[in-house]
Amino acid sequence: MIRYIRWCAYFCALLLAALLVNVARVQVWESAAAASNPANKRPAIQRYAERRGDILVDGRPVTGSRDSGQLLRYERTYRNGPLYAPVTGFSSQTYGTSFIERAEDRILAGTDPGLSAFPLWYELSRGRPPGGDAATTIRAAVQLAAYTGLGGKRGAVAAVEPATGRVLALVSSPSYDPSELSGTGARVKAAWARLNADPARPMLNRALRETYPPGSTFKIVTAAAALDSGVVADVDAPTETPDPYPLPGTSTLLPNASTGCADASMAEAVQWSCNTVMAKIGVRVGLRGMVEAARRFGFNDGGLYVPSWVSRSNFDTDMSPDQLALSAIGQFNTTATPLQMAMVAAAVANGGEVLSPYLVDRTTQADGSQVRRGDRRGLGRAMSPATALRLQELMVKVVEDGTGRNAAIPGATVGGKTGTAQHGVGNAGTPYAWFISWAKAQDAPFPAVAVAVVVEDASARRGDISGNSAAAPIARAVMQAALATPTRRR
């Protein structure tokens, strides 16, 4: 009898062991699969059971959370949603997250281990600390100046602080209100369908994700390559360039929009935006030299994050001489994001050093205790300090007595470069108006801001489109706002 009891006890122990093994299998090995199963609603319920942390501009939240009273309890809200949409992105219970909402999701949702001194306790208790905050580098006055300046026209503005890489403004127009996508149901699905079907593409972040031919603004890169390589030793020396200029190996003549470009110097070519001179200089620098110069400024780099990913700006690495001539003036296959061209202007303003742009100044716990901080990070040197100083002088001439007079600010030193970029089949598309610039306050030790503006402006008459008339006034307003509201040092 005792033997049977013993065997029964063994069998029960075996069943208990099997039960424990199965529980471990479900809880450990299959937990990820169960959590990702679309039929499992518990992760979503848990995710939205608490208020989400905020995204801050100038220390003030531009986001919030609303108790919907539904199963997915808290919905995201946005203050001045269209103004900050290219920065915040959206946080939707239906469509997920984008931009800072995605890049800093673990901080905002309260799941980042850095939010607690005892992360293991929250792991074991299946709880989480309150969502943390993400403080941006954006300055409200600069952002508003850029948004107001575009006035609903298709285009974008990027402004950075040259000495640190902080992004001071990031605007894409037309924009949208991320609040429309926050919840669930037919209203959100209808808004998503409408926004994605809109031919103006309001959800496209043109400042980070759209690439345009940069036109004559790229001549700053070509000029830097020429000076650093020694192809041009004297910026005031005649270049013996005919007007128009025959593209090498072809019968195609490259014209100028400006007059007086025949035999112009490189200084005059930058000041009056002579295509012929800068195209010839690009050919003289050569393919290898131009590719390397563009790379130093950030072109052909697909790994730029701010912390959201940035589209790769392109400068072809295999071209014929005639294609190189066009690429040297920002045409052919040369394309750039507005942020990339702001980096070009910032490199000139910063003595030739290129800084990695960044949008998140710091992340904090709910009580304000710091979790991580964004810091100055160099990407290398785009040009020598002497070349940067010479280009600063040339860009100042553009604004003081050249094609960019509309960017001038009384009492400040402003350097700039205009651009009118052709595009489309046979250049039939409405040209893009560009302006890149930097500004330094009177008696300030270094420039405070570098700006890039692109205006697609499909409603304008083709003959009226120029960087000076369409883009330079916007850049001036952005620079004025930046000079009037200095960055608070940490």
CSV table of C-alpha atoms in Angstrom, one decimal:
chain,number,residue,atom,x,y,z
A,1,MET,CA,0.0,0.0,0.0
A,2,ILE,CA,2.8,2.4,0.9
A,3,ARG,CA,4.5,1.6,-2.4
A,4,TYR,CA,1.4,2.7,-4.3
A,5,ILE,CA,1.1,5.9,-2.3
A,6,ARG,CA,4.8,6.5,-3.0
A,7,TRP,CA,4.3,6.0,-6.8
A,8,CYS,CA,1.2,8.3,-6.7
A,9,ALA,CA,3.3,11.0,-4.9
A,10,TYR,CA,6.0,10.6,-7.6
A,11,PHE,CA,3.4,11.0,-10.3
A,12,CYS,CA,1.9,14.1,-8.7
A,13,ALA,CA,5.4,15.6,-8.4
A,14,LEU,CA,6.0,14.9,-12.0
A,15,LEU,CA,2.7,16.6,-13.0
A,16,LEU,CA,3.7,19.6,-10.8
A,17,ALA,CA,7.1,19.8,-12.5
A,18,ALA,CA,5.5,19.6,-15.9
A,19,LEU,CA,3.1,22.3,-14.9
A,20,LEU,CA,6.0,24.6,-13.7
A,21,VAL,CA,7.9,23.9,-16.9
A,22,ASN,CA,4.9,24.8,-19.0
A,23,VAL,CA,4.3,28.0,-17.0
A,24,ALA,CA,8.0,28.9,-17.5
A,25,ARG,CA,7.7,28.2,-21.2
A,26,VAL,CA,4.6,30.4,-21.6
A,27,GLN,CA,6.0,33.2,-19.4
A,28,VAL,CA,9.5,33.2,-20.7
A,29,TRP,CA,9.9,31.6,-24.1
A,30,GLU,CA,6.5,32.5,-25.6
A,31,SER,CA,5.9,35.8,-23.8
A,32,ALA,CA,7.2,37.8,-26.7
A,33,ALA,CA,5.0,36.0,-29.2
A,34,ALA,CA,2.0,36.4,-27.0
A,35,ALA,CA,2.7,40.1,-26.4
A,36,SER,CA,2.9,40.7,-30.2
A,37,ASN,CA,-0.2,38.7,-31.0
A,38,PRO,CA,-2.7,41.1,-32.6
A,39,ALA,CA,-5.5,39.5,-30.5
A,40,ASN,CA,-3.7,40.4,-27.3
A,41,LYS,CA,-5.1,43.8,-26.2
A,42,ARG,CA,-3.3,43.9,-22.8
A,43,PRO,CA,-0.1,45.6,-24.0
A,44,ALA,CA,-2.1,48.4,-25.7
A,45,ILE,CA,-4.3,48.8,-22.6
A,46,GLN,CA,-1.3,49.0,-20.4
A,47,ARG,CA,0.5,51.4,-22.7
A,48,TYR,CA,-2.3,53.9,-22.6
A,49,ALA,CA,-3.3,53.4,-19.0
A,50,GLU,CA,-1.0,56.3,-17.8
A,51,ARG,CA,-0.4,59.8,-19.0
A,52,ARG,CA,2.4,60.1,-21.5
A,53,GLY,CA,5.4,62.3,-20.8
A,54,ASP,CA,5.7,65.7,-22.6
A,55,ILE,CA,7.8,67.2,-25.3
A,56,LEU,CA,9.1,70.6,-24.2
A,57,VAL,CA,9.9,73.8,-26.1
A,58,ASP,CA,11.6,76.5,-24.1
A,59,GLY,CA,10.8,74.5,-21.0
A,60,ARG,CA,7.1,74.5,-21.7
A,61,PRO,CA,5.1,71.4,-22.9
A,62,VAL,CA,3.7,71.5,-26.4
A,63,THR,CA,2.0,68.1,-25.8
A,64,GLY,CA,-0.4,66.7,-23.2
A,65,SER,CA,-2.6,63.8,-22.4
A,66,ARG,CA,-6.4,63.6,-22.3
A,67,ASP,CA,-8.5,61.1,-20.4
A,68,SER,CA,-10.8,59.7,-23.0
A,69,GLY,CA,-12.7,57.4,-20.7
A,70,GLN,CA,-12.2,54.6,-23.1
A,71,LEU,CA,-10.4,51.2,-22.8
A,72,LEU,CA,-7.3,52.9,-24.2
A,73,ARG,CA,-7.5,55.6,-21.6
A,74,TYR,CA,-5.2,58.4,-22.4
A,75,GLU,CA,-5.0,60.1,-25.8
A,76,ARG,CA,-2.2,62.5,-26.9
A,77,THR,CA,-3.0,66.2,-27.3
A,78,TYR,CA,-0.9,68.9,-29.0
A,79,ARG,CA,-0.6,72.6,-28.4
A,80,ASN,CA,-0.1,74.5,-31.6
A,81,GLY,CA,0.0,71.2,-33.4
A,82,PRO,CA,0.7,72.4,-37.0
A,83,LEU,CA,3.5,74.6,-35.7
A,84,TYR,CA,5.5,71.8,-34.0
A,85,ALA,CA,4.4,68.8,-36.0
A,86,PRO,CA,7.7,68.4,-37.9
A,87,VAL,CA,9.4,68.3,-34.4
A,88,THR,CA,7.0,66.2,-32.3
A,89,GLY,CA,5.5,64.0,-35.0
A,90,PHE,CA,2.4,62.2,-33.8
A,91,SER,CA,1.5,59.6,-31.2
A,92,SER,CA,-1.5,57.7,-32.3
A,93,GLN,CA,-3.4,54.8,-30.7
A,94,THR,CA,-4.1,53.6,-34.2
A,95,TYR,CA,-1.1,54.4,-36.3
A,96,GLY,CA,1.8,54.4,-33.9
A,97,THR,CA,4.4,57.2,-33.5
A,98,SER,CA,6.7,59.4,-35.6
A,99,PHE,CA,9.7,61.8,-35.1
A,100,ILE,CA,10.5,62.6,-31.5
A,101,GLU,CA,7.4,60.8,-30.3
A,102,ARG,CA,9.0,57.7,-31.8
A,103,ALA,CA,12.6,58.4,-31.2
A,104,GLU,CA,12.0,59.1,-27.5
A,105,ASP,CA,9.0,56.7,-27.0
A,106,ARG,CA,10.5,54.7,-24.2
A,107,ILE,CA,11.2,57.9,-22.2
A,108,LEU,CA,7.8,59.4,-22.9
A,109,ALA,CA,5.9,56.1,-22.2
A,110,GLY,CA,7.8,55.4,-19.0
A,111,THR,CA,9.5,52.2,-20.1
A,112,ASP,CA,13.1,53.4,-20.3
A,113,PRO,CA,15.3,51.8,-17.5
A,114,GLY,CA,16.9,55.2,-16.9
A,115,LEU,CA,13.6,56.5,-15.5
A,116,SER,CA,14.1,54.5,-12.2
A,117,ALA,CA,16.9,53.7,-9.9
A,118,PHE,CA,15.3,50.2,-9.5
A,119,PRO,CA,14.2,49.2,-13.0
A,120,LEU,CA,14.1,45.5,-11.9
A,121,TRP,CA,11.4,46.2,-9.4
A,122,TYR,CA,9.1,47.6,-12.1
A,123,GLU,CA,9.9,44.6,-14.3
A,124,LEU,CA,8.9,42.2,-11.6
A,125,SER,CA,5.8,44.1,-10.6
A,126,ARG,CA,4.8,44.6,-14.2
A,127,GLY,CA,4.4,48.3,-13.5
A,128,ARG,CA,6.3,51.3,-14.8
A,129,PRO,CA,7.4,54.8,-13.6
A,130,PRO,CA,5.6,57.9,-14.8
A,131,GLY,CA,6.5,58.9,-18.3
A,132,GLY,CA,9.5,61.3,-18.6
A,133,ASP,CA,9.9,64.4,-20.7
A,134,ALA,CA,12.0,65.3,-23.8
A,135,ALA,CA,13.2,68.9,-23.8
A,136,THR,CA,14.0,70.0,-27.3
A,137,THR,CA,16.6,72.5,-28.6
A,138,ILE,CA,13.8,74.3,-30.5
A,139,ARG,CA,13.3,78.0,-29.6
A,140,ALA,CA,9.6,79.0,-29.8
A,141,ALA,CA,10.3,82.5,-31.3
A,142,VAL,CA,12.5,81.1,-34.0
A,143,GLN,CA,10.1,78.3,-34.9
A,144,LEU,CA,7.2,80.8,-35.1
A,145,ALA,CA,9.2,83.2,-37.3
A,146,ALA,CA,9.9,80.3,-39.8
A,147,TYR,CA,6.3,79.0,-39.8
A,148,THR,CA,4.9,82.5,-40.2
A,149,GLY,CA,7.4,83.4,-42.9
A,150,LEU,CA,6.4,80.4,-45.1
A,151,GLY,CA,2.8,81.4,-44.6
A,152,GLY,CA,1.4,78.1,-45.9
A,153,LYS,CA,3.5,77.9,-49.0
A,154,ARG,CA,5.1,74.6,-49.8
A,155,GLY,CA,8.6,74.5,-48.4
A,156,ALA,CA,10.7,74.1,-45.4
A,157,VAL,CA,13.1,75.9,-43.0
A,158,ALA,CA,15.9,74.5,-40.9
A,159,ALA,CA,17.9,76.7,-38.4
A,160,VAL,CA,20.8,75.5,-36.4
A,161,GLU,CA,23.3,77.0,-33.9
A,162,PRO,CA,26.6,76.7,-35.7
A,163,ALA,CA,28.8,76.3,-32.6
A,164,THR,CA,26.8,73.4,-31.0
A,165,GLY,CA,24.6,71.8,-33.6
A,166,ARG,CA,21.4,72.6,-31.7
A,167,VAL,CA,18.4,72.7,-34.1
A,168,LEU,CA,16.6,76.0,-33.3
A,169,ALA,CA,13.8,75.7,-35.8
A,170,LEU,CA,12.4,72.9,-38.0
A,171,VAL,CA,9.4,73.8,-40.1
A,172,SER,CA,7.6,72.1,-42.9
A,173,SER,CA,4.7,73.6,-44.8
A,174,PRO,CA,1.9,73.0,-45.3
A,175,SER,CA,1.6,71.2,-42.0
A,176,TYR,CA,-1.1,69.3,-40.1
A,177,ASP,CA,-2.5,68.8,-36.6
A,178,PRO,CA,-1.2,65.6,-35.0
A,179,SER,CA,-4.2,65.7,-32.6
A,180,GLU,CA,-6.4,64.4,-35.4
A,181,LEU,CA,-4.5,61.1,-35.3
A,182,SER,CA,-4.3,60.6,-31.6
A,183,GLY,CA,-7.2,58.3,-30.8
A,184,THR,CA,-9.1,55.4,-32.4
A,185,GLY,CA,-12.3,55.0,-34.5
A,186,ALA,CA,-13.7,56.3,-37.7
A,187,ARG,CA,-12.7,59.9,-37.1
A,188,VAL,CA,-9.0,59.1,-36.8
A,189,LYS,CA,-9.1,56.7,-39.9
A,190,ALA,CA,-10.9,59.4,-41.9
A,191,ALA,CA,-8.2,62.0,-40.9
A,192,TRP,CA,-5.4,59.6,-41.8
A,193,ALA,CA,-6.9,58.9,-45.2
A,194,ARG,CA,-7.5,62.6,-45.9
A,195,LEU,CA,-4.0,63.6,-44.9
A,196,ASN,CA,-2.3,60.9,-47.0
A,197,ALA,CA,-4.5,61.6,-50.0
A,198,ASP,CA,-3.8,65.4,-49.9
A,199,PRO,CA,-1.6,66.3,-52.9
A,200,ALA,CA,0.2,69.0,-50.8
A,201,ARG,CA,1.5,66.1,-48.6
A,202,PRO,CA,1.1,67.9,-45.2
A,203,MET,CA,2.5,64.9,-43.3
A,204,LEU,CA,5.8,65.0,-45.2
A,205,ASN,CA,8.6,66.5,-43.1
A,206,ARG,CA,10.2,68.5,-45.9
A,207,ALA,CA,12.9,69.8,-43.6
A,208,LEU,CA,14.3,66.3,-42.8
A,209,ARG,CA,12.8,63.9,-45.4
A,210,GLU,CA,12.5,65.7,-48.7
A,211,THR,CA,15.5,66.3,-50.9
A,212,TYR,CA,15.7,69.1,-53.5
A,213,PRO,CA,18.2,70.2,-56.1
A,214,PRO,CA,20.0,72.9,-54.0
A,215,GLY,CA,20.8,75.1,-57.1
A,216,SER,CA,23.3,77.9,-56.6
A,217,THR,CA,23.4,77.4,-52.8
A,218,PHE,CA,25.7,74.4,-53.5
A,219,LYS,CA,28.3,76.8,-55.0
A,220,ILE,CA,29.5,77.4,-51.4
A,221,VAL,CA,30.6,73.7,-51.4
A,222,THR,CA,32.3,74.1,-54.8
A,223,ALA,CA,34.0,77.3,-53.7
A,224,ALA,CA,35.3,75.5,-50.5
A,225,ALA,CA,36.6,72.6,-52.6
A,226,ALA,CA,38.4,75.0,-55.0
A,227,LEU,CA,40.1,77.0,-52.2
A,228,ASP,CA,41.1,73.9,-50.1
A,229,SER,CA,42.5,72.1,-53.2
A,230,GLY,CA,44.4,75.1,-54.4
A,231,VAL,CA,42.5,75.2,-57.7
A,232,VAL,CA,41.7,78.8,-56.8
A,233,ALA,CA,44.4,80.7,-54.9
A,234,ASP,CA,43.1,84.2,-55.5
A,235,VAL,CA,39.4,84.7,-55.2
A,236,ASP,CA,39.6,88.0,-57.0
A,237,ALA,CA,41.6,86.7,-60.0
A,238,PRO,CA,39.8,86.5,-63.4
A,239,THR,CA,38.9,82.9,-64.3
A,240,GLU,CA,38.9,83.2,-68.1
A,241,THR,CA,35.4,81.7,-68.3
A,242,PRO,CA,33.3,82.5,-71.4
A,243,ASP,CA,29.6,83.5,-71.1
A,244,PRO,CA,27.9,81.2,-72.0
A,245,TYR,CA,30.1,78.2,-71.0
A,246,PRO,CA,30.3,75.1,-73.3
A,247,LEU,CA,29.8,72.1,-71.1
A,248,PRO,CA,32.9,69.8,-71.5
A,249,GLY,CA,32.6,67.2,-74.3
A,250,THR,CA,29.2,68.6,-75.5
A,251,SER,CA,27.8,71.3,-77.7
A,252,THR,CA,25.5,72.5,-74.9
A,253,LEU,CA,26.0,76.0,-73.7
A,254,LEU,CA,25.5,76.9,-70.0
A,255,PRO,CA,24.0,80.4,-69.6
A,256,ASN,CA,23.9,82.8,-66.7
A,257,ALA,CA,20.9,84.5,-65.2
A,258,SER,CA,23.1,87.4,-64.2
A,259,THR,CA,25.0,89.8,-66.4
A,260,GLY,CA,28.8,90.5,-66.2
A,261,CYS,CA,29.8,86.9,-65.6
A,262,ALA,CA,32.3,86.7,-68.5
A,263,ASP,CA,35.8,86.2,-67.1
A,264,ALA,CA,34.5,86.9,-63.6
A,265,SER,CA,36.5,86.0,-60.5
A,266,MET,CA,35.2,83.4,-58.1
A,267,ALA,CA,34.4,86.2,-55.6
A,268,GLU,CA,32.2,87.8,-58.3
A,269,ALA,CA,30.7,84.5,-59.2
A,270,VAL,CA,29.5,83.9,-55.6
A,271,GLN,CA,28.3,87.5,-55.2
A,272,TRP,CA,26.3,87.5,-58.4
A,273,SER,CA,25.7,83.7,-58.7
A,274,CYS,CA,27.5,83.1,-62.0
A,275,ASN,CA,26.8,79.5,-63.2
A,276,THR,CA,29.5,79.5,-65.8
A,277,VAL,CA,32.4,80.3,-63.5
A,278,MET,CA,31.4,77.9,-60.7
A,279,ALA,CA,30.7,75.1,-63.2
A,280,LYS,CA,34.2,75.5,-64.7
A,281,ILE,CA,35.7,75.6,-61.3
A,282,GLY,CA,34.0,72.4,-60.3
A,283,VAL,CA,35.4,70.7,-63.4
A,284,ARG,CA,38.9,72.0,-62.6
A,285,VAL,CA,38.6,70.6,-59.0
A,286,GLY,CA,37.7,67.2,-60.6
A,287,LEU,CA,35.3,64.5,-59.7
A,288,ARG,CA,37.4,63.0,-56.8
A,289,GLY,CA,37.9,66.4,-55.2
A,290,MET,CA,34.3,67.5,-55.5
A,291,VAL,CA,33.0,64.1,-54.2
A,292,GLU,CA,35.3,64.4,-51.2
A,293,ALA,CA,34.4,68.0,-50.5
A,294,ALA,CA,30.7,67.2,-50.6
A,295,ARG,CA,31.2,64.2,-48.3
A,296,ARG,CA,33.0,66.4,-45.7
A,297,PHE,CA,29.9,68.7,-45.6
A,298,GLY,CA,27.6,65.6,-45.0
A,299,PHE,CA,26.5,64.6,-48.5
A,300,ASN,CA,26.1,60.9,-49.2
A,301,ASP,CA,25.8,60.1,-45.5
A,302,GLY,CA,22.7,57.9,-44.9
A,303,GLY,CA,23.3,57.7,-41.1
A,304,LEU,CA,22.3,61.1,-39.9
A,305,TYR,CA,19.8,61.1,-37.0
A,306,VAL,CA,18.5,64.1,-35.0
A,307,PRO,CA,17.3,61.7,-33.4
A,308,SER,CA,14.8,61.0,-36.2
A,309,TRP,CA,16.5,59.8,-39.3
A,310,VAL,CA,17.3,62.3,-42.0
A,311,SER,CA,17.1,61.5,-45.8
A,312,ARG,CA,20.5,61.1,-47.5
A,313,SER,CA,21.6,64.2,-49.5
A,314,ASN,CA,23.3,63.1,-52.7
A,315,PHE,CA,26.3,64.1,-54.8
A,316,ASP,CA,27.0,61.5,-57.5
A,317,THR,CA,30.3,59.7,-57.4
A,318,ASP,CA,30.5,58.7,-61.0
A,319,MET,CA,29.9,61.4,-63.6
A,320,SER,CA,31.1,62.7,-66.9
A,321,PRO,CA,32.8,66.2,-67.0
A,322,ASP,CA,29.6,67.9,-68.3
A,323,GLN,CA,27.5,66.2,-65.5
A,324,LEU,CA,30.2,67.3,-63.0
A,325,ALA,CA,29.9,70.9,-64.2
A,326,LEU,CA,26.1,70.9,-63.6
A,327,SER,CA,26.5,69.1,-60.3
A,328,ALA,CA,29.0,71.8,-59.1
A,329,ILE,CA,26.2,74.4,-59.4
A,330,GLY,CA,23.6,72.2,-57.6
A,331,GLN,CA,21.9,70.7,-60.6
A,332,PHE,CA,22.0,67.3,-62.4
A,333,ASN,CA,21.5,64.6,-59.7
A,334,THR,CA,22.7,66.8,-56.7
A,335,THR,CA,20.0,66.8,-54.0
A,336,ALA,CA,19.9,68.0,-50.4
A,337,THR,CA,17.6,68.3,-47.5
A,338,PRO,CA,17.0,71.8,-46.0
A,339,LEU,CA,18.8,70.5,-42.9
A,340,GLN,CA,21.8,69.6,-44.9
A,341,MET,CA,22.0,73.0,-46.5
A,342,ALA,CA,21.7,74.6,-43.0
A,343,MET,CA,24.7,72.4,-42.1
A,344,VAL,CA,26.6,73.9,-45.1
A,345,ALA,CA,26.0,77.4,-43.9
A,346,ALA,CA,26.8,76.5,-40.3
A,347,ALA,CA,30.1,75.0,-41.4
A,348,VAL,CA,31.1,78.3,-42.9
A,349,ALA,CA,30.0,80.2,-39.9
A,350,ASN,CA,31.8,77.8,-37.5
A,351,GLY,CA,35.2,78.1,-39.0
A,352,GLY,CA,34.9,75.0,-41.2
A,353,GLU,CA,33.9,72.4,-38.5
A,354,VAL,CA,30.7,70.5,-39.1
A,355,LEU,CA,28.6,69.7,-36.0
A,356,SER,CA,26.0,66.9,-35.9
A,357,PRO,CA,22.6,68.6,-35.6
A,358,TYR,CA,20.4,67.4,-32.7
A,359,LEU,CA,16.8,68.2,-31.6
A,360,VAL,CA,16.6,66.7,-28.0
A,361,ASP,CA,18.6,68.8,-25.5
A,362,ARG,CA,17.9,66.4,-22.6
A,363,THR,CA,15.5,63.8,-21.4
A,364,THR,CA,14.3,63.8,-17.8
A,365,GLN,CA,12.2,61.9,-15.3
A,366,ALA,CA,8.8,63.2,-14.4
A,367,ASP,CA,10.3,65.2,-11.4
A,368,GLY,CA,12.8,66.9,-13.7
A,369,SER,CA,15.8,64.7,-12.8
A,370,GLN,CA,18.1,64.3,-15.9
A,371,VAL,CA,18.2,61.0,-17.7
A,372,ARG,CA,20.3,61.8,-20.7
A,373,ARG,CA,21.6,64.9,-22.3
A,374,GLY,CA,22.3,65.8,-26.0
A,375,ASP,CA,25.8,67.1,-26.5
A,376,ARG,CA,27.9,68.8,-29.1
A,377,ARG,CA,29.3,66.1,-31.4
A,378,GLY,CA,31.6,66.9,-34.3
A,379,LEU,CA,31.3,65.2,-37.7
A,380,GLY,CA,34.7,66.4,-39.0
A,381,ARG,CA,36.1,69.4,-40.8
A,382,ALA,CA,34.5,70.5,-44.1
A,383,MET,CA,37.2,73.0,-44.9
A,384,SER,CA,40.2,74.8,-43.4
A,385,PRO,CA,39.7,77.7,-41.1
A,386,ALA,CA,41.3,80.0,-43.6
A,387,THR,CA,38.9,78.8,-46.3
A,388,ALA,CA,35.9,79.3,-44.0
A,389,LEU,CA,37.0,82.8,-43.2
A,390,ARG,CA,37.3,83.7,-46.9
A,391,LEU,CA,33.8,82.2,-47.6
A,392,GLN,CA,32.4,84.2,-44.8
A,393,GLU,CA,33.6,87.3,-46.5
A,394,LEU,CA,32.2,86.2,-49.8
A,395,MET,CA,28.8,85.4,-48.3
A,396,VAL,CA,28.7,88.8,-46.6
A,397,LYS,CA,29.2,90.4,-50.0
A,398,VAL,CA,26.2,88.5,-51.3
A,399,VAL,CA,24.0,90.2,-48.7
A,400,GLU,CA,25.6,93.6,-48.6
A,401,ASP,CA,25.9,94.1,-52.4
A,402,GLY,CA,24.9,91.0,-54.3
A,403,THR,CA,21.9,88.7,-55.0
A,404,GLY,CA,20.8,88.4,-51.3
A,405,ARG,CA,20.1,92.0,-50.2
A,406,ASN,CA,16.7,91.0,-48.8
A,407,ALA,CA,18.5,89.1,-46.0
A,408,ALA,CA,20.3,92.1,-44.5
A,409,ILE,CA,19.7,92.9,-40.8
A,410,PRO,CA,20.7,96.4,-39.5
A,411,GLY,CA,23.3,96.1,-36.8
A,412,ALA,CA,24.2,92.5,-37.5
A,413,THR,CA,26.7,90.7,-39.8
A,414,VAL,CA,24.8,88.4,-42.3
A,415,GLY,CA,26.3,86.1,-44.9
A,416,GLY,CA,24.1,84.4,-47.4
A,417,LYS,CA,23.8,82.6,-50.8
A,418,THR,CA,20.8,82.6,-53.1
A,419,GLY,CA,19.7,79.7,-55.2
A,420,THR,CA,17.0,79.1,-57.9
A,421,ALA,CA,17.0,75.3,-58.6
A,422,GLN,CA,15.6,73.9,-61.8
A,423,HIS,CA,13.9,70.5,-61.8
A,424,GLY,CA,11.6,68.3,-63.6
A,425,VAL,CA,11.8,66.7,-67.1
A,426,GLY,CA,13.6,69.2,-69.3
A,427,ASN,CA,13.7,71.6,-66.3
A,428,ALA,CA,10.0,72.2,-66.9
A,429,GLY,CA,9.0,72.2,-63.2
A,430,THR,CA,8.5,75.5,-61.3
A,431,PRO,CA,11.9,76.4,-59.9
A,432,TYR,CA,12.6,76.1,-56.2
A,433,ALA,CA,13.7,79.2,-54.4
A,434,TRP,CA,16.6,78.7,-51.9
A,435,PHE,CA,18.5,80.8,-49.4
A,436,ILE,CA,21.1,79.7,-47.0
A,437,SER,CA,22.6,82.2,-44.5
A,438,TRP,CA,24.2,82.8,-41.1
A,439,ALA,CA,24.0,85.8,-38.8
A,440,LYS,CA,26.2,87.3,-36.0
A,441,ALA,CA,25.1,90.0,-33.6
A,442,GLN,CA,27.1,93.1,-33.4
A,443,ASP,CA,30.2,92.5,-31.2
A,444,ALA,CA,29.3,88.9,-30.7
A,445,PRO,CA,32.3,86.4,-30.8
A,446,PHE,CA,30.6,84.0,-33.2
A,447,PRO,CA,27.5,83.6,-35.4
A,448,ALA,CA,24.3,82.7,-33.5
A,449,VAL,CA,22.4,80.9,-36.2
A,450,ALA,CA,22.6,79.3,-39.6
A,451,VAL,CA,19.5,79.0,-41.7
A,452,ALA,CA,18.3,77.2,-44.9
A,453,VAL,CA,15.0,78.1,-46.6
A,454,VAL,CA,13.5,76.4,-49.6
A,455,VAL,CA,10.2,77.5,-51.1
A,456,GLU,CA,8.5,75.3,-53.7
A,457,ASP,CA,5.9,78.1,-54.4
A,458,ALA,CA,4.0,76.3,-57.1
A,459,SER,CA,1.5,79.3,-57.3
A,460,ALA,CA,4.1,81.9,-58.2
A,461,ARG,CA,4.9,83.0,-61.8
A,462,ARG,CA,8.1,81.3,-63.0
A,463,GLY,CA,9.8,84.6,-63.8
A,464,ASP,CA,9.2,86.0,-60.2
A,465,ILE,CA,10.9,83.1,-58.4
A,466,SER,CA,14.3,83.8,-56.9
A,467,GLY,CA,16.0,83.0,-53.7
A,468,ASN,CA,16.3,86.8,-52.9
A,469,SER,CA,12.6,87.5,-53.3
A,470,ALA,CA,11.0,84.4,-52.1
A,471,ALA,CA,13.4,82.8,-49.5
A,472,ALA,CA,15.7,85.5,-48.2
A,473,PRO,CA,13.0,87.5,-46.4
A,474,ILE,CA,12.0,84.3,-44.5
A,475,ALA,CA,15.6,83.7,-43.6
A,476,ARG,CA,15.9,87.2,-42.4
A,477,ALA,CA,12.9,86.9,-40.0
A,478,VAL,CA,14.3,83.6,-38.6
A,479,MET,CA,17.7,85.1,-38.0
A,480,GLN,CA,16.2,88.2,-36.4
A,481,ALA,CA,14.3,86.0,-34.0
A,482,ALA,CA,17.4,84.0,-33.2
A,483,LEU,CA,19.5,87.1,-32.5
A,484,ALA,CA,16.7,88.6,-30.3
A,485,THR,CA,16.4,85.4,-28.1
A,486,PRO,CA,19.9,84.1,-27.3
A,487,THR,CA,20.2,80.4,-26.4
A,488,ARG,CA,20.2,79.8,-22.7
A,489,ARG,CA,23.5,78.1,-21.8
A,490,ARG,CA,23.3,75.0,-19.5
